[in-house]
């Protein structure tokens, strides 16, 4: 069966520090991968998605970036965190066609001090 | 572009009462619709989905939803609430063409009192 792992579960970082959140999927090949940010009362905001290795699409301009160095690995990064980067970050995967659901990891709670 | 509106950021029910969470969508083409549930500090779990065919869809934990094209709605219901149903619920829409990008509503927090 397929599983998705996100780490760390919680992270407290100072303003201006770098960030690296990792997501890996097991049990499927060539999945579509997604990064979301969830802010209270605002639902889920799609940040990045990827249809294959090295292919990244950005939905929202910001100081975050994403990379997909391997088929089932998706990384969210920042060189310098802002206070506004605080939130709950979720990774998800899906496979075509578009009527298939997305499957979510347990998320990372990021607090910026 | 498609969008989703969830009426009511909070819904309170008593244990054993009917649960009704509202979702209206906007889409220029036939949509695919999903309901997800999120427990505190966890990811989203799929409750049910509508793609094609039968408009009344049954999901996990006794939930069901009905796709009503004329009303552009996909409301989630459960006949009898349980304390364990207390969570946040998200409705989402995607188009049936091309790459799957979900558009989520802002969520409804369900509170269940004894």
PDB file of C-alpha atoms in Angstrom:
ATOM      1  CA  UNK A   1       0.000   0.000   0.000  1.00  0.00           C
ATOM      2  CA  UNK A   2       1.014   3.598  -0.474  1.00  0.00           C
ATOM      3  CA  UNK A   3       2.274   5.745   2.361  1.00  0.00           C
ATOM      4  CA  UNK A   4       3.444   9.321   2.677  1.00  0.00           C
ATOM      5  CA  UNK A   5       5.890  10.603   5.243  1.00  0.00           C
ATOM      6  CA  UNK A   6       6.534  14.179   6.254  1.00  0.00           C
ATOM      7  CA  UNK A   7       9.123  15.445   8.681  1.00  0.00           C
ATOM      8  CA  UNK A   8       9.649  17.057  10.994  1.00  0.00           C
ATOM      9  CA  UNK A   9       6.248  17.118  12.647  1.00  0.00           C
ATOM     10  CA  UNK A  10       6.968  20.409  14.379  1.00  0.00           C
ATOM     11  CA  UNK A  11       9.628  23.031  13.837  1.00  0.00           C
ATOM     12  CA  UNK A  12      10.475  26.298  15.560  1.00  0.00           C
ATOM     13  CA  UNK A  13      12.792  28.550  13.614  1.00  0.00           C
ATOM     14  CA  UNK A  14      14.062  32.125  14.049  1.00  0.00           C
ATOM     15  CA  UNK A  15      13.325  34.769  11.450  1.00  0.00           C
ATOM     16  CA  UNK A  16      15.960  34.761   8.734  1.00  0.00           C
ATOM     17  CA  UNK A  17      16.959  31.138   9.181  1.00  0.00           C
ATOM     18  CA  UNK A  18      16.799  28.569   6.359  1.00  0.00           C
ATOM     19  CA  UNK A  19      14.149  25.897   5.996  1.00  0.00           C
ATOM     20  CA  UNK A  20      14.006  22.394   4.621  1.00  0.00           C
ATOM     21  CA  UNK A  21      10.897  20.231   4.894  1.00  0.00           C
ATOM     22  CA  UNK A  22      10.928  16.797   3.365  1.00  0.00           C
ATOM     23  CA  UNK A  23       8.184  14.561   2.028  1.00  0.00           C
ATOM     24  CA  UNK A  24       8.533  11.044   0.673  1.00  0.00           C
ATOM     25  CA  UNK A  25       6.000   8.682  -0.840  1.00  0.00           C
ATOM     26  CA  UNK A  26       6.227   4.914  -0.886  1.00  0.00           C
ATOM     27  CA  UNK A  27       4.343   2.299  -2.836  1.00  0.00           C
ATOM     28  CA  UNK A  28       3.686   4.206  -6.043  1.00  0.00           C
ATOM     29  CA  UNK A  29       5.655   5.408  -9.029  1.00  0.00           C
ATOM     30  CA  UNK A  30       5.714   8.810 -10.721  1.00  0.00           C
ATOM     31  CA  UNK A  31       3.121  10.394  -8.448  1.00  0.00           C
ATOM     32  CA  UNK A  32       1.981  13.981  -8.699  1.00  0.00           C
ATOM     33  CA  UNK A  33       3.276  15.768  -5.612  1.00  0.00           C
ATOM     34  CA  UNK A  34       1.958  18.879  -3.884  1.00  0.00           C
ATOM     35  CA  UNK A  35       2.898  21.289  -1.112  1.00  0.00           C
ATOM     36  CA  UNK A  36       0.118  23.185   0.676  1.00  0.00           C
ATOM     37  CA  UNK A  37       0.117  25.733   3.458  1.00  0.00           C
ATOM     38  CA  UNK A  38      -2.792  25.919   5.830  1.00  0.00           C
ATOM     39  CA  UNK A  39      -3.524  29.081   7.776  1.00  0.00           C
ATOM     40  CA  UNK A  40      -6.298  29.324  10.343  1.00  0.00           C
ATOM     41  CA  UNK A  41      -9.644  30.123   8.736  1.00  0.00           C
ATOM     42  CA  UNK A  42      -8.230  30.192   5.229  1.00  0.00           C
ATOM     43  CA  UNK A  43      -8.339  26.609   4.078  1.00  0.00           C
ATOM     44  CA  UNK A  44      -5.484  25.119   2.102  1.00  0.00           C
ATOM     45  CA  UNK A  45      -3.347  27.163  -0.238  1.00  0.00           C
ATOM     46  CA  UNK A  46      -1.502  25.268  -2.949  1.00  0.00           C
ATOM     47  CA  UNK A  47       2.130  26.373  -2.995  1.00  0.00           C
ATOM     48  CA  UNK A  48       3.846  24.022  -5.456  1.00  0.00           C
ATOM     49  CA  UNK A  49       3.120  20.943  -7.470  1.00  0.00           C
ATOM     50  CA  UNK A  50       5.252  18.552  -9.469  1.00  0.00           C
ATOM     51  CA  UNK A  51       4.440  16.037 -12.187  1.00  0.00           C
ATOM     52  CA  UNK A  52       7.929  14.547 -12.365  1.00  0.00           C
ATOM     53  CA  UNK A  53      11.567  14.743 -11.305  1.00  0.00           C
ATOM     54  CA  UNK A  54      12.881  18.271 -11.604  1.00  0.00           C
ATOM     55  CA  UNK A  55       9.489  19.630 -12.735  1.00  0.00           C
ATOM     56  CA  UNK A  56       8.135  22.220 -10.309  1.00  0.00           C
ATOM     57  CA  UNK A  57       5.215  24.589 -10.776  1.00  0.00           C
ATOM     58  CA  UNK A  58       4.717  27.480  -8.391  1.00  0.00           C
ATOM     59  CA  UNK A  59       1.262  28.721  -7.566  1.00  0.00           C
ATOM     60  CA  UNK A  60       2.063  31.617  -5.274  1.00  0.00           C
ATOM     61  CA  UNK A  61       5.087  33.948  -5.539  1.00  0.00           C
ATOM     62  CA  UNK A  62       6.925  34.005  -2.227  1.00  0.00           C
ATOM     63  CA  UNK A  63      10.277  33.298  -0.623  1.00  0.00           C
ATOM     64  CA  UNK A  64       9.728  29.535  -0.629  1.00  0.00           C
ATOM     65  CA  UNK A  65      10.969  27.072  -3.224  1.00  0.00           C
ATOM     66  CA  UNK A  66      10.442  23.393  -3.929  1.00  0.00           C
ATOM     67  CA  UNK A  67      12.532  20.661  -5.460  1.00  0.00           C
ATOM     68  CA  UNK A  68      11.989  17.090  -6.547  1.00  0.00           C
ATOM     69  CA  UNK A  69      15.381  15.399  -6.689  1.00  0.00           C
ATOM     70  CA  UNK A  70      13.928  11.890  -6.835  1.00  0.00           C
ATOM     71  CA  UNK A  71      10.681  10.424  -8.115  1.00  0.00           C
ATOM     72  CA  UNK A  72       9.062  10.119  -4.693  1.00  0.00           C
ATOM     73  CA  UNK A  73      10.795  12.906  -2.792  1.00  0.00           C
ATOM     74  CA  UNK A  74       9.548  16.456  -2.528  1.00  0.00           C
ATOM     75  CA  UNK A  75      11.355  19.161  -0.580  1.00  0.00           C
ATOM     76  CA  UNK A  76      10.151  22.601   0.495  1.00  0.00           C
ATOM     77  CA  UNK A  77      12.880  25.138   1.195  1.00  0.00           C
ATOM     78  CA  UNK A  78      13.589  28.705   2.078  1.00  0.00           C
ATOM     79  CA  UNK A  79      16.841  30.622   2.344  1.00  0.00           C
ATOM     80  CA  UNK A  80      15.491  33.148   4.852  1.00  0.00           C
ATOM     81  CA  UNK A  81      12.260  32.608   6.745  1.00  0.00           C
ATOM     82  CA  UNK A  82       9.777  35.407   7.372  1.00  0.00           C
ATOM     83  CA  UNK A  83       7.275  35.671  10.204  1.00  0.00           C
ATOM     84  CA  UNK A  84       4.540  35.223   7.621  1.00  0.00           C
ATOM     85  CA  UNK A  85       5.887  31.760   6.757  1.00  0.00           C
ATOM     86  CA  UNK A  86       4.421  30.357   9.963  1.00  0.00           C
ATOM     87  CA  UNK A  87       1.737  27.778   9.387  1.00  0.00           C
ATOM     88  CA  UNK A  88       0.896  24.152   8.882  1.00  0.00           C
ATOM     89  CA  UNK A  89       2.517  22.655   5.807  1.00  0.00           C
ATOM     90  CA  UNK A  90       1.033  19.640   4.135  1.00  0.00           C
ATOM     91  CA  UNK A  91       2.447  17.392   1.448  1.00  0.00           C
ATOM     92  CA  UNK A  92       0.161  15.331  -0.762  1.00  0.00           C
ATOM     93  CA  UNK A  93       0.356  12.893  -3.658  1.00  0.00           C
ATOM     94  CA  UNK A  94      -1.988  11.673  -6.356  1.00  0.00           C
ATOM     95  CA  UNK A  95      -1.934   9.658  -9.555  1.00  0.00           C
ATOM     96  CA  UNK A  96      -3.775  10.343 -12.785  1.00  0.00           C
ATOM     97  CA  UNK A  97      -6.505  10.680 -13.879  1.00  0.00           C
ATOM     98  CA  UNK A  98      -7.867  13.812 -12.280  1.00  0.00           C
ATOM     99  CA  UNK A  99     -10.792  12.025 -10.627  1.00  0.00           C
ATOM    100  CA  UNK A 100      -8.394  10.325  -8.231  1.00  0.00           C
ATOM    101  CA  UNK A 101      -8.103  11.880  -4.760  1.00  0.00           C
ATOM    102  CA  UNK A 102      -5.048  13.449  -3.250  1.00  0.00           C
ATOM    103  CA  UNK A 103      -3.543  11.723  -0.210  1.00  0.00           C
ATOM    104  CA  UNK A 104      -2.042  13.837   2.535  1.00  0.00           C
ATOM    105  CA  UNK A 105       0.806  13.511   4.966  1.00  0.00           C
ATOM    106  CA  UNK A 106       0.443  14.403   8.636  1.00  0.00           C
ATOM    107  CA  UNK A 107       1.897  17.866   8.138  1.00  0.00           C
ATOM    108  CA  UNK A 108       4.593  20.037   9.680  1.00  0.00           C
ATOM    109  CA  UNK A 109       3.722  22.774  12.147  1.00  0.00           C
ATOM    110  CA  UNK A 110       6.185  25.621  11.501  1.00  0.00           C
ATOM    111  CA  UNK A 111       6.505  28.435  14.016  1.00  0.00           C
ATOM    112  CA  UNK A 112       8.713  31.414  13.262  1.00  0.00           C
ATOM    113  CA  UNK A 113      10.050  33.425  16.216  1.00  0.00           C
TER     114      UNK A 113
ATOM    115  CA  UNK B   1     -11.885  29.161 -12.681  1.00  0.00           C
ATOM    116  CA  UNK B   2     -13.519  26.860 -10.189  1.00  0.00           C
ATOM    117  CA  UNK B   3     -14.213  27.819  -6.586  1.00  0.00           C
ATOM    118  CA  UNK B   4     -15.797  26.378  -3.452  1.00  0.00           C
ATOM    119  CA  UNK B   5     -17.877  28.060  -0.768  1.00  0.00           C
ATOM    120  CA  UNK B   6     -18.513  26.414   2.571  1.00  0.00           C
ATOM    121  CA  UNK B   7     -21.247  28.193   4.496  1.00  0.00           C
ATOM    122  CA  UNK B   8     -20.585  28.358   8.195  1.00  0.00           C
ATOM    123  CA  UNK B   9     -17.083  28.239   9.627  1.00  0.00           C
ATOM    124  CA  UNK B  10     -18.483  26.455  12.683  1.00  0.00           C
ATOM    125  CA  UNK B  11     -21.410  24.050  13.040  1.00  0.00           C
ATOM    126  CA  UNK B  12     -22.557  22.769  16.428  1.00  0.00           C
ATOM    127  CA  UNK B  13     -24.719  19.696  16.913  1.00  0.00           C
ATOM    128  CA  UNK B  14     -25.661  17.419  19.754  1.00  0.00           C
ATOM    129  CA  UNK B  15     -24.584  13.810  19.798  1.00  0.00           C
ATOM    130  CA  UNK B  16     -27.146  11.790  17.841  1.00  0.00           C
ATOM    131  CA  UNK B  17     -28.378  14.758  15.826  1.00  0.00           C
ATOM    132  CA  UNK B  18     -28.244  15.179  12.078  1.00  0.00           C
ATOM    133  CA  UNK B  19     -25.057  16.629  10.657  1.00  0.00           C
ATOM    134  CA  UNK B  20     -25.339  18.919   7.616  1.00  0.00           C
ATOM    135  CA  UNK B  21     -22.269  20.685   6.248  1.00  0.00           C
ATOM    136  CA  UNK B  22     -22.842  22.866   3.214  1.00  0.00           C
ATOM    137  CA  UNK B  23     -20.704  23.144   0.121  1.00  0.00           C
ATOM    138  CA  UNK B  24     -21.430  25.071  -3.072  1.00  0.00           C
ATOM    139  CA  UNK B  25     -19.100  25.064  -6.033  1.00  0.00           C
ATOM    140  CA  UNK B  26     -18.551  27.103  -9.123  1.00  0.00           C
ATOM    141  CA  UNK B  27     -17.237  25.440 -12.240  1.00  0.00           C
ATOM    142  CA  UNK B  28     -17.613  26.019 -15.946  1.00  0.00           C
ATOM    143  CA  UNK B  29     -17.335  22.308 -16.715  1.00  0.00           C
ATOM    144  CA  UNK B  30     -18.533  19.196 -14.861  1.00  0.00           C
ATOM    145  CA  UNK B  31     -16.481  19.003 -11.706  1.00  0.00           C
ATOM    146  CA  UNK B  32     -15.050  16.301  -9.529  1.00  0.00           C
ATOM    147  CA  UNK B  33     -15.938  16.937  -5.885  1.00  0.00           C
ATOM    148  CA  UNK B  34     -14.358  15.723  -2.675  1.00  0.00           C
ATOM    149  CA  UNK B  35     -14.936  15.933   1.055  1.00  0.00           C
ATOM    150  CA  UNK B  36     -11.988  15.632   3.421  1.00  0.00           C
ATOM    151  CA  UNK B  37     -11.835  15.517   7.223  1.00  0.00           C
ATOM    152  CA  UNK B  38      -8.992  16.853   9.332  1.00  0.00           C
ATOM    153  CA  UNK B  39      -8.416  16.023  12.986  1.00  0.00           C
ATOM    154  CA  UNK B  40      -6.205  18.358  15.058  1.00  0.00           C
ATOM    155  CA  UNK B  41      -2.578  18.438  13.969  1.00  0.00           C
ATOM    156  CA  UNK B  42      -3.136  15.814  11.311  1.00  0.00           C
ATOM    157  CA  UNK B  43      -3.343  15.733   7.558  1.00  0.00           C
ATOM    158  CA  UNK B  44      -6.525  15.489   5.538  1.00  0.00           C
ATOM    159  CA  UNK B  45      -8.337  12.178   5.146  1.00  0.00           C
ATOM    160  CA  UNK B  46     -10.651  11.491   2.237  1.00  0.00           C
ATOM    161  CA  UNK B  47     -14.283  11.010   3.283  1.00  0.00           C
ATOM    162  CA  UNK B  48     -15.882  10.590  -0.136  1.00  0.00           C
ATOM    163  CA  UNK B  49     -15.773  11.757  -3.715  1.00  0.00           C
ATOM    164  CA  UNK B  50     -18.103  12.375  -6.641  1.00  0.00           C
ATOM    165  CA  UNK B  51     -16.831  11.879 -10.157  1.00  0.00           C
ATOM    166  CA  UNK B  52     -19.617  10.561 -12.385  1.00  0.00           C
ATOM    167  CA  UNK B  53     -22.639   8.320 -12.086  1.00  0.00           C
ATOM    168  CA  UNK B  54     -24.787   8.099  -8.982  1.00  0.00           C
ATOM    169  CA  UNK B  55     -25.282  11.516  -7.438  1.00  0.00           C
ATOM    170  CA  UNK B  56     -25.638  10.197  -3.888  1.00  0.00           C
ATOM    171  CA  UNK B  57     -22.211   9.178  -2.696  1.00  0.00           C
ATOM    172  CA  UNK B  58     -21.515   7.215   0.453  1.00  0.00           C
ATOM    173  CA  UNK B  59     -18.247   7.557   2.311  1.00  0.00           C
ATOM    174  CA  UNK B  60     -16.498   6.425   5.422  1.00  0.00           C
ATOM    175  CA  UNK B  61     -17.761   6.841   8.984  1.00  0.00           C
ATOM    176  CA  UNK B  62     -21.414   6.951   7.896  1.00  0.00           C
ATOM    177  CA  UNK B  63     -21.137  10.175   5.896  1.00  0.00           C
ATOM    178  CA  UNK B  64     -22.753  10.761   2.529  1.00  0.00           C
ATOM    179  CA  UNK B  65     -23.099  13.628   0.096  1.00  0.00           C
ATOM    180  CA  UNK B  66     -25.389  14.395  -2.793  1.00  0.00           C
ATOM    181  CA  UNK B  67     -24.280  16.108  -5.976  1.00  0.00           C
ATOM    182  CA  UNK B  68     -26.980  18.521  -7.156  1.00  0.00           C
ATOM    183  CA  UNK B  69     -26.009  20.090 -10.435  1.00  0.00           C
ATOM    184  CA  UNK B  70     -29.010  22.438 -10.543  1.00  0.00           C
ATOM    185  CA  UNK B  71     -28.048  23.853  -7.161  1.00  0.00           C
ATOM    186  CA  UNK B  72     -24.259  23.563  -7.692  1.00  0.00           C
ATOM    187  CA  UNK B  73     -24.113  21.935  -4.283  1.00  0.00           C
ATOM    188  CA  UNK B  74     -22.412  18.971  -2.673  1.00  0.00           C
ATOM    189  CA  UNK B  75     -23.599  19.013   0.950  1.00  0.00           C
ATOM    190  CA  UNK B  76     -22.257  16.490   3.443  1.00  0.00           C
ATOM    191  CA  UNK B  77     -24.638  14.727   5.814  1.00  0.00           C
ATOM    192  CA  UNK B  78     -24.632  12.138   8.538  1.00  0.00           C
ATOM    193  CA  UNK B  79     -27.883  10.958  10.183  1.00  0.00           C
ATOM    194  CA  UNK B  80     -26.525  10.744  13.721  1.00  0.00           C
ATOM    195  CA  UNK B  81     -23.486  12.614  15.004  1.00  0.00           C
ATOM    196  CA  UNK B  82     -20.910  10.934  17.185  1.00  0.00           C
ATOM    197  CA  UNK B  83     -18.446  12.632  19.478  1.00  0.00           C
ATOM    198  CA  UNK B  84     -15.623  11.307  17.308  1.00  0.00           C
ATOM    199  CA  UNK B  85     -16.979  13.297  14.335  1.00  0.00           C
ATOM    200  CA  UNK B  86     -15.725  16.530  15.878  1.00  0.00           C
ATOM    201  CA  UNK B  87     -13.156  17.774  13.362  1.00  0.00           C
ATOM    202  CA  UNK B  88     -12.709  20.200  10.491  1.00  0.00           C
ATOM    203  CA  UNK B  89     -14.248  19.330   7.162  1.00  0.00           C
ATOM    204  CA  UNK B  90     -13.125  20.567   3.770  1.00  0.00           C
ATOM    205  CA  UNK B  91     -14.936  20.486   0.471  1.00  0.00           C
ATOM    206  CA  UNK B  92     -12.790  20.562  -2.671  1.00  0.00           C
ATOM    207  CA  UNK B  93     -13.327  20.723  -6.413  1.00  0.00           C
ATOM    208  CA  UNK B  94     -11.236  19.891  -9.428  1.00  0.00           C
ATOM    209  CA  UNK B  95     -11.976  19.808 -13.105  1.00  0.00           C
ATOM    210  CA  UNK B  96     -12.314  16.610 -15.093  1.00  0.00           C
ATOM    211  CA  UNK B  97      -9.806  17.738 -17.643  1.00  0.00           C
ATOM    212  CA  UNK B  98      -6.043  17.859 -17.458  1.00  0.00           C
ATOM    213  CA  UNK B  99      -3.927  17.952 -14.327  1.00  0.00           C
ATOM    214  CA  UNK B 100      -5.577  17.527 -10.965  1.00  0.00           C
ATOM    215  CA  UNK B 101      -5.400  20.716  -8.940  1.00  0.00           C
ATOM    216  CA  UNK B 102      -7.803  20.796  -6.018  1.00  0.00           C
ATOM    217  CA  UNK B 103      -9.439  24.029  -4.947  1.00  0.00           C
ATOM    218  CA  UNK B 104     -10.485  23.875  -1.304  1.00  0.00           C
ATOM    219  CA  UNK B 105     -13.147  25.655   0.652  1.00  0.00           C
ATOM    220  CA  UNK B 106     -12.160  27.420   3.855  1.00  0.00           C
ATOM    221  CA  UNK B 107     -13.434  24.556   5.988  1.00  0.00           C
ATOM    222  CA  UNK B 108     -16.178  23.987   8.552  1.00  0.00           C
ATOM    223  CA  UNK B 109     -15.374  23.022  12.099  1.00  0.00           C
ATOM    224  CA  UNK B 110     -17.909  20.553  13.462  1.00  0.00           C
ATOM    225  CA  UNK B 111     -18.486  20.674  17.210  1.00  0.00           C
ATOM    226  CA  UNK B 112     -20.376  17.799  18.832  1.00  0.00           C
ATOM    227  CA  UNK B 113     -21.772  18.189  22.329  1.00  0.00           C
ATOM    228  CA  UNK B 114     -22.911  15.344  24.578  1.00  0.00           C
TER     229      UNK B 114
END
